[in-house]
Amino acid sequence: MGWSWLWGLWLGKAELCGAGDQLNWGPGTQFWTPHCKKDTEVPEHDRRRVAELEHKSSEEWLREMGVFIPEKRPRGHLITLYNSLKGVQPDAPVNLSLETNTSANVSCLWAKWSPPPLADASFNSHVYHYELRLKPEEKEEWEIVSVGMQTHYKVTSLQAGVKYIVQVRCMLDLGEWSEWSSERTIQISKEQLPPEKPRIIKCRSPEKETFTCWWKPALDGGLLTNHTLLYSKEGEEKVYECPDYKTAGPNSCYFDKKHTSFWTIYNITVMATNEMGSNVSDPHYVDVTYIVQPDPPVNITLELKKSIKRKPYLVLTWSPPPLADVRSGWLTLEYELRLKPEEGEEWETIFVGQQTQYKMFSLNPGKRYIVQIHCKPDHHGLWSEWSPEMYIEIPADFRVKDMVVWIIVGVLSSLICLIMSWIMIMKGYRMMAFILPPVPGPKIKGIDTHLLETGKSEELLSALGCHGFPPTSDCEELLIEYLEVEDSEDQQLMPSHDTPSKNTKIVLKETDNDSGRGSCDSPSLLPVKCRESHSLPSTLQTQDVRAKEKKGGKGSWETQCMASEQKTLSCNNSEGMKSCTWLAAKLPSNQAAMFAYHSTVEAFKITLNTTNVNTSPVLVGNEENHQSLYPLAETVYDDMEKISEMEYSRTDQTTAQVRQNQHNDKSPFLNPKLMDYVEVHKVRQDEEPTLFLKHKENSGKTKKCTVPGTSKEYTKVSTVVDHHILVLLPDHGAQNTPVSQEPVAETSQNPQQSQAEKNTSYSTTAPSDSRRDTSGSDYMDPSSFMPSFK
Amino acid sequence: MARAAGRAGAVAALALLWLLVSAPGDAGCHPLTVADLFDRVIRHSGRIHSLSTALYAELEKHFPPRDNELGRPVRKCHTSGMLTPNGKEYAQKIPMQSMGIISNSLNGMASSEGTGLSMSNEANMMSDSDFIHCFRRDSNKVQSYLKILKCRIMPENSC
């Protein structure tokens, strides 16, 4: 019953723990309190009960549990069972003994022990399980070996010469492991070998009077190894041993002055000896002359000196190492120093030579530098170690002076800039005007450019001074007709710079075969902008009215468009521009179109000058080569109500009444009806003949150099031949000249010829040169050289 | 040719040395001081030694020596018969007159060379590398001796 209760409890525990949970007999497990991994609830009463029973002995427990144990039943069995159930921890094994056995380079360790003693001897038959662990003495990790049920074990994996610690423990079935037994140590002795070869590391002489050799000892198996250094000199057979092992430290040999010979080669070897044997190193040949490595220089000092130029520099001085005998000349040292800025990476190495001082110029003030020096014997030897670091810092006092100067300069310049800018602001405009004078735009008196911009024609016209159309009095004077006879396309009218008047007019005549096309209304007329004529033709610069032709299409027009209130105006309006009315002319693509530009004033002036008379030569405008002049004029002016009035300066008030107006108050310039006088003026060599209209009405004034008596005048133009030949007809009225055809001056190539022709054809008298000369003008009365038809 | 040059150099240096030692102490004819003269001689000997070192380095570069070569007992210089101080103390203690002995020995050797006789078989039998090795050593000796001698001759230097 009790048993069943027990079992039930146990099972119940298992159940409580749940399936899958490991049922542990936790440490310090009392009795039957298996620990569930899961913390499950144990019934309270059971727990208490269990706790009570835990501390009771087996027999008491049994009694408590109400287990009736009959006397006859062996109690040991139960107790054992109890013990096993309780989880008895056995005692540790005892009598652990270790033995080493080395055989054939394999050393084994035999461990033996005895099972723990028991209180009840009757249980000796129980079976223990043993475990053994060992580790080297210095290490921490244990190596655990499961032995089984034996009481001995053999370990093979042991290192020679290492001390091991061994322990053993045991466990009963289903019980706990015992404690570990007490420690036992064992060490396997090494194999005894002769030592390995030592090695000589280096030999050095610090001052070329003594030297020292160092070697590296050989590995030994723990046995005591003794090293000896043996040497022999060149040429001698005798072997010596190192005189001094101690002065230079362990594993070294110091040769003092007595034992040091120069210019002889030493043969040095080291021998290592132990119980098992000895070993000799390789020979090392040494000539002391070549193994000198001095100590670093000492007493490094810095001094700041100022040179004559007041640029400071540093002088670095040092002294040779104390042991080196430089004074007697036995040892000559060369020095080398290196320096770098404190934060820098690279060293700058400077070879100094045999001097013990060095001047440094190239250091930046205010920066910190590190400098080091080392030395070497000349010719042969090794460089010493670098001396301890030396810090250099150059005082930056003079730098402050520089700064002050710079500050002053900066302040002054800023002041100047301020003043300059203030002046600029205050008088900026004036300065600007002074520096960059405005470009004068072209100005036309009386015309305000604004008006042009706005495009108001009325204002423009008013500005132009055309208060009415026809032009008023001031315009009258400028009624000069132009008919240009031109033959050369190359010639261009030069702009008349001198034209003061803004009203220089340019007569544009454009005709084509179709008469009547010259009007402004003609659709062939292109709009022309009245813009300033920069190429205002001024033939008159050469004192000659030149027919000028503008290449077709590029006519630049004198802005002086006379506004006419006629169709010309209509043109204007139609065009919507300020195109000159009747001045507007078509720009035919062909170059036939020619525009006569003349500065009337200029022309007039020139004519005046040339004639010196109050003649009013009529400048005949050139016509194009299409048509005869006459019809041209006709066409041109037919449609025009007004002649192109050439305004000219009022200065010419005289007979510059080239105005056609005169004889025709309102007649157009070339009133065809009135145009019956054509004065052919002299045809010059290079020029086109110019025809001048001579006004009858103004004969009073306009008589020009008319040679009395020779009043043969060809004033009528009959046709134009070959585009450049004007055929003139003599004036019947004036003279009874036969109608003849007179080719007008041909090309400019042979005016003479033409003249001659004229002369000949009309059997004129030979032109008198004198006359020509006397005329003194370019314009000669053709009658002077015209043949007398009479 | 190298041998001749080497020998000539060593001879010249030592001869000059002898001249300096044995010559009368007046330097009236010469604007040079003895110290300057010594400096010159030392510089010359230094040059000779540098040349010999360079020569030796070249030789070693082209014919790398075996490990044991340095300690070959065969390597014995023809001048090893001369007693030369092998240390600083010895060099300082040696009387100056003995310098003459040295130079005489060298002169003897030079004259024997000049006569065209095979000066010493030893020298002839030496290989070039050995000869250069010996020459290098001897030139270093000469320079060191000259330096010490300079200090000794100058009474103001407390050598």
XYZ file of N, CA and C in Angstrom, chain A residues 370-513:
432
model
N 60.673 68.278 -35.208
C 61.387 67.233 -34.456
C 62.654 66.932 -35.239
N 63.740 66.854 -34.515
C 65.021 66.614 -35.183
C 65.748 65.496 -34.458
N 66.447 64.694 -35.239
C 67.229 63.597 -34.679
C 68.534 63.475 -35.449
N 69.548 62.949 -34.748
C 70.872 62.829 -35.365
C 71.373 61.415 -35.129
N 72.105 60.906 -36.108
C 72.841 59.672 -35.888
C 74.158 59.732 -36.644
N 75.011 58.786 -36.320
C 76.369 58.875 -36.859
C 76.831 57.497 -37.310
N 77.930 57.515 -38.029
C 78.472 56.286 -38.602
C 79.952 56.512 -38.814
N 80.744 55.455 -38.657
C 82.159 55.642 -38.967
C 82.313 55.818 -40.465
N 83.335 56.547 -40.822
C 83.530 56.726 -42.252
C 83.989 55.416 -42.854
N 83.772 55.269 -44.051
C 84.126 54.090 -44.837
C 83.337 52.860 -44.453
N 83.557 52.369 -43.258
C 82.914 51.098 -42.921
C 82.212 51.246 -41.601
N 81.198 50.485 -41.456
C 80.499 50.501 -40.178
C 79.003 50.616 -40.393
N 78.338 50.749 -39.290
C 76.885 50.813 -39.324
C 76.418 52.102 -38.666
N 75.254 52.531 -39.088
C 74.677 53.730 -38.507
C 74.235 53.451 -37.076
N 74.440 54.473 -36.283
C 74.024 54.322 -34.895
C 72.519 54.470 -34.795
N 72.036 54.312 -33.609
C 70.635 54.601 -33.374
C 70.405 56.092 -33.423
N 69.158 56.474 -33.665
C 68.836 57.889 -33.677
C 68.863 58.431 -32.252
N 69.333 59.630 -32.182
C 69.364 60.273 -30.873
C 67.928 60.520 -30.425
N 67.732 60.795 -29.181
C 66.371 61.095 -28.726
C 65.832 62.325 -29.437
N 64.534 62.382 -29.545
C 63.906 63.447 -30.307
C 64.150 64.796 -29.661
N 64.349 65.727 -30.553
C 64.619 67.079 -30.094
C 63.592 67.980 -30.755
N 62.983 68.823 -29.966
C 61.918 69.663 -30.489
C 62.430 71.062 -30.740
N 62.048 71.550 -31.876
C 62.453 72.900 -32.242
C 61.201 73.715 -32.444
N 61.226 74.852 -31.892
C 60.142 75.779 -32.165
C 60.750 77.146 -32.377
N 60.468 77.673 -33.501
C 61.063 78.961 -33.831
C 60.150 80.052 -33.306
N 60.692 80.982 -32.641
C 59.828 82.048 -32.131
C 59.248 82.833 -33.287
N 58.040 83.166 -33.116
C 57.315 83.820 -34.211
C 57.151 85.294 -33.956
N 58.143 85.859 -33.349
C 57.936 87.266 -33.035
C 57.923 88.121 -34.288
N 58.817 87.808 -35.175
C 58.825 88.641 -36.374
C 57.575 88.421 -37.185
N 56.988 87.340 -36.971
C 55.729 87.106 -37.674
C 54.682 88.089 -37.221
N 54.780 88.439 -35.978
C 53.800 89.404 -35.498
C 53.966 90.714 -36.229
N 55.201 91.044 -36.479
C 55.408 92.293 -37.204
C 54.780 92.230 -38.581
N 54.944 91.094 -39.174
C 54.314 90.968 -40.493
C 52.816 91.139 -40.385
N 52.295 90.570 -39.360
C 50.854 90.645 -39.212
C 50.417 92.085 -39.041
N 51.184 92.822 -38.289
C 50.794 94.213 -38.069
C 50.796 94.965 -39.397
N 51.817 94.712 -40.129
C 51.900 95.399 -41.433
C 50.703 95.040 -42.288
N 50.401 93.764 -42.290
C 49.284 93.340 -43.129
C 47.986 93.933 -42.646
N 47.873 94.040 -41.357
C 46.631 94.606 -40.838
C 46.498 96.058 -41.259
N 47.586 96.757 -41.171
C 47.525 98.171 -41.569
C 47.177 98.298 -43.039
N 47.820 97.483 -43.804
C 47.545 97.529 -45.248
C 46.090 97.222 -45.517
N 45.595 96.234 -44.795
C 44.209 95.870 -45.041
C 43.251 96.980 -44.656
N 43.547 97.605 -43.548
C 42.653 98.672 -43.112
C 42.675 99.826 -44.101
N 43.865 100.154 -44.519
C 43.962 101.274 -45.460
C 43.232 100.971 -46.763
N 43.438 99.796 -47.235
C 42.795 99.475 -48.511
C 41.285 99.449 -48.361
N 40.833 98.978 -47.246
C 39.385 98.961 -47.081
C 38.836 100.374 -46.995
N 39.595 101.236 -46.333
C 39.159 102.632 -46.272
C 39.077 103.248 -47.655
N 40.112 102.966 -48.401
C 40.139 103.520 -49.760
C 38.958 102.996 -50.558
N 38.703 101.738 -50.397
C 37.573 101.173 -51.144
C 36.273 101.834 -50.731
N 36.150 102.068 -49.451
C 34.920 102.695 -48.993
C 34.762 104.081 -49.589
N 35.870 104.803 -49.546
C 35.799 106.163 -50.073
C 35.465 106.151 -51.558
N 36.097 105.268 -52.230
C 35.850 105.181 -53.668
C 34.404 104.841 -53.955
N 33.913 103.895 -53.234
C 32.531 103.504 -53.490
C 31.581 104.633 -53.130
N 31.917 105.344 -52.080
C 31.044 106.464 -51.713
C 31.046 107.527 -52.791
N 32.226 107.777 -53.284
C 32.301 108.775 -54.352
C 31.522 108.300 -55.566
N 31.667 107.083 -55.833
C 30.965 106.547 -56.988
C 29.462 106.699 -56.812
N 29.045 106.428 -55.641
C 27.605 106.499 -55.425
C 27.135 107.937 -55.540
N 27.910 108.782 -54.941
C 27.458 110.160 -54.943
C 27.488 110.776 -56.336
N 28.552 110.516 -56.968
C 28.681 111.158 -58.269
C 28.759 110.130 -59.373
N 27.989 109.201 -59.161
C 28.094 108.093 -60.092
C 27.757 108.477 -61.503
N 26.742 109.229 -61.579
C 26.275 109.495 -62.935
C 27.279 110.331 -63.708
N 27.763 111.298 -62.977
C 28.726 112.137 -63.651
C 29.953 111.342 -64.064
N 30.331 110.517 -63.163
C 31.512 109.737 -63.485
C 31.248 108.832 -64.683
N 30.075 108.292 -64.642
C 29.747 107.409 -65.747
C 29.752 108.179 -67.046
N 29.194 109.334 -66.931
C 29.181 110.141 -68.150
C 30.585 110.502 -68.567
N 31.397 110.686 -67.543
C 32.765 111.044 -67.885
C 33.521 109.877 -68.491
N 33.291 108.791 -67.880
C 34.047 107.626 -68.338
C 33.480 107.099 -69.645
N 32.220 106.989 -69.635
C 31.585 106.415 -70.816
C 30.649 107.461 -71.400
N 31.210 108.269 -72.204
C 30.316 109.297 -72.768
C 29.274 108.636 -73.635
N 28.139 109.159 -73.530
C 27.058 108.535 -74.293
C 27.309 108.720 -75.786
N 26.958 107.737 -76.411
C 27.132 107.771 -77.865
C 26.025 108.653 -78.445
N 26.443 109.611 -79.140
C 25.387 110.475 -79.679
C 24.668 109.762 -80.806
N 23.438 109.783 -80.620
C 22.662 109.194 -81.691
C 22.508 110.187 -82.820
N 22.152 109.671 -83.880
C 21.960 110.580 -85.024
C 20.789 111.506 -84.747
N 21.048 112.700 -85.002
C 20.011 113.674 -84.711
C 19.619 114.417 -85.968
N 18.433 114.533 -86.044
C 17.924 115.322 -87.159
C 17.183 116.488 -86.559
N 17.582 117.592 -86.995
C 16.954 118.758 -86.395
C 15.491 118.758 -86.717
N 14.799 118.951 -85.736
C 13.362 119.068 -85.976
C 12.644 117.755 -85.867
N 13.386 116.740 -85.788
C 12.690 115.457 -85.709
C 12.962 114.885 -84.348
N 11.917 114.545 -83.806
C 12.057 113.887 -82.529
C 11.916 112.395 -82.761
N 12.875 111.695 -82.255
C 12.858 110.271 -82.524
C 11.645 109.600 -81.917
N 11.170 110.250 -80.962
C 9.990 109.639 -80.362
C 8.830 109.597 -81.330
N 8.846 110.623 -82.072
C 7.741 110.650 -83.031
C 7.855 109.514 -84.007
N 9.072 109.289 -84.327
C 9.264 108.184 -85.261
C 8.828 106.877 -84.649
N 9.089 106.808 -83.399
C 8.757 105.545 -82.752
C 7.265 105.337 -82.727
N 6.670 106.372 -82.447
C 5.226 106.188 -82.345
C 4.580 105.994 -83.703
N 5.250 106.512 -84.634
C 4.731 106.243 -85.980
C 3.570 107.120 -86.391
N 3.559 108.223 -85.770
C 2.457 109.083 -86.179
C 2.906 109.967 -87.315
N 2.233 109.805 -88.305
C 2.733 110.470 -89.498
C 2.537 111.967 -89.435
N 1.472 112.332 -88.849
C 1.211 113.764 -88.848
C 2.260 114.495 -88.042
N 2.513 113.916 -86.940
C 3.526 114.570 -86.135
C 4.859 114.507 -86.809
N 5.040 113.423 -87.405
C 6.314 113.305 -88.105
C 6.414 114.366 -89.181
N 5.357 114.417 -89.849
C 5.405 115.390 -90.928
C 5.578 116.790 -90.411
N 4.900 117.008 -89.347
C 5.083 118.330 -88.783
C 6.493 118.504 -88.303
N 6.983 117.457 -87.766
C 8.358 117.578 -87.295
C 9.294 117.788 -88.442
N 8.980 117.133 -89.470
C 9.849 117.316 -90.608
C 9.708 118.707 -91.203
N 8.785 119.280 -90.713
C 8.670 120.658 -91.196
C 7.781 120.810 -92.421
N 7.179 119.754 -92.685
C 6.271 119.853 -93.819
C 4.914 120.226 -93.309
N 4.810 121.415 -93.214
C 3.544 121.850 -92.620
C 2.396 121.735 -93.592
N 2.813 121.642 -94.646
C 1.753 121.487 -95.639
C 2.357 120.991 -96.904
N 1.557 120.511 -97.546
C 2.074 120.041 -98.803
C 1.253 120.724 -99.883
N 1.742 121.341 -100.715
C 3.151 121.396 -101.088
C 3.989 122.136 -100.044
N 5.206 121.957 -100.123
C 6.076 122.565 -99.132
C 6.027 124.078 -99.231
N 6.265 124.586 -98.153
C 6.142 126.036 -98.063
C 7.426 126.713 -98.449
N 7.519 127.882 -97.961
C 8.586 128.719 -98.500
C 9.953 128.111 -98.304
N 10.123 127.638 -97.166
C 11.479 127.132 -96.983
C 11.729 125.917 -97.845
N 10.666 125.383 -98.239
C 10.884 124.245 -99.104
C 11.101 124.654 -100.520
N 10.691 125.819 -100.736
C 10.758 126.220 -102.146
C 12.170 126.222 -102.650
N 12.970 126.634 -101.800
C 14.327 126.790 -102.275
C 14.948 125.487 -102.690
N 14.389 124.544 -102.111
C 15.073 123.284 -102.337
C 14.436 122.506 -103.443
N 13.781 123.237 -104.218
C 13.181 122.481 -105.284
C 14.206 122.307 -106.362
N 14.903 121.403 -106.147
C 15.951 121.143 -107.112
C 15.657 119.811 -107.711
N 15.780 119.863 -108.882
C 15.528 118.601 -109.538
C 16.814 117.865 -109.748
N 16.650 116.709 -109.659
C 17.797 115.865 -109.912
C 17.478 114.961 -111.043
N 18.336 114.994 -111.895
C 18.262 113.905 -112.847
C 19.685 113.410 -113.000
N 19.829 112.360 -112.547
C 21.206 111.878 -112.573
C 21.418 111.042 -113.789
N 22.447 111.369 -114.388
C 22.836 110.497 -115.488
C 23.999 109.693 -115.004
N 23.789 108.518 -115.009
C 24.890 107.725 -114.507
C 25.131 106.579 -115.424
N 26.306 106.182 -115.410
C 26.622 105.035 -116.218
C 27.317 103.934 -115.455
N 27.844 104.368 -114.446
C 28.612 103.343 -113.722
C 27.860 102.950 -112.490
N 27.826 101.745 -112.365
C 27.108 101.268 -111.183
C 27.955 101.297 -109.953
N 29.213 101.418 -110.217
C 30.065 101.318 -109.044
C 30.077 102.579 -108.241
N 29.820 103.577 -108.948
C 29.991 104.813 -108.225
C 28.848 104.997 -107.284
N 29.251 105.458 -106.266
C 28.229 105.654 -105.266
C 28.300 107.075 -104.785
N 27.222 107.427 -104.426
C 27.175 108.775 -103.906
C 27.738 108.768 -102.505
N 28.583 109.639 -102.346
C 29.189 109.705 -101.028
C 28.253 110.414 -100.100
N 28.260 109.994 -98.961
C 27.385 110.703 -98.028
C 27.931 112.091 -97.781
N 27.045 112.927 -97.767
C 27.468 114.302 -97.548
C 27.437 114.565 -96.077
N 28.554 114.584 -95.622
C 28.612 114.818 -94.188
C 28.317 116.245 -93.854
N 28.575 117.021 -94.821
C 28.444 118.423 -94.487
C 27.032 118.917 -94.579
N 26.270 118.045 -94.967
C 24.910 118.532 -95.143
C 24.314 118.869 -93.802
N 24.159 120.032 -93.610
C 23.595 120.373 -92.316
C 22.115 120.159 -92.256
N 21.654 120.264 -93.370
C 20.204 120.252 -93.339
C 19.713 118.864 -93.160
N 18.740 118.860 -92.534
C 18.150 117.554 -92.394
C 17.248 117.251 -93.561
N 17.138 118.190 -94.283
C 16.144 118.003 -95.320
C 16.772 117.661 -96.638
N 17.872 117.162 -96.516
C 18.456 116.736 -97.766
C 17.544 115.700 -98.379
N 17.281 115.971 -99.510
C 16.306 115.106 -100.092
C 16.941 114.240 -101.119
N 16.388 113.244 -101.142
C 16.884 112.323 -102.149
C 15.728 112.025 -103.072
N 16.094 112.230 -104.185
C 15.034 111.940 -105.144
C 15.204 110.517 -105.595
N 14.215 109.932 -105.430
C 14.270 108.556 -105.844
C 13.428 108.436 -107.095
N 14.112 108.031 -107.980
C 13.308 107.844 -109.174
C 13.411 106.425 -109.595
N 12.355 106.006 -109.767
C 12.392 104.631 -110.207
C 11.357 104.488 -111.282
N 11.890 104.092 -112.265
C 10.915 103.922 -113.331
C 11.136 102.581 -113.974
N 10.201 102.187 -114.488
C 10.379 101.028 -115.331
C 9.722 101.332 -116.669
N 9.696 100.332 -117.323
C 9.203 100.597 -118.682
C 7.791 101.113 -118.676
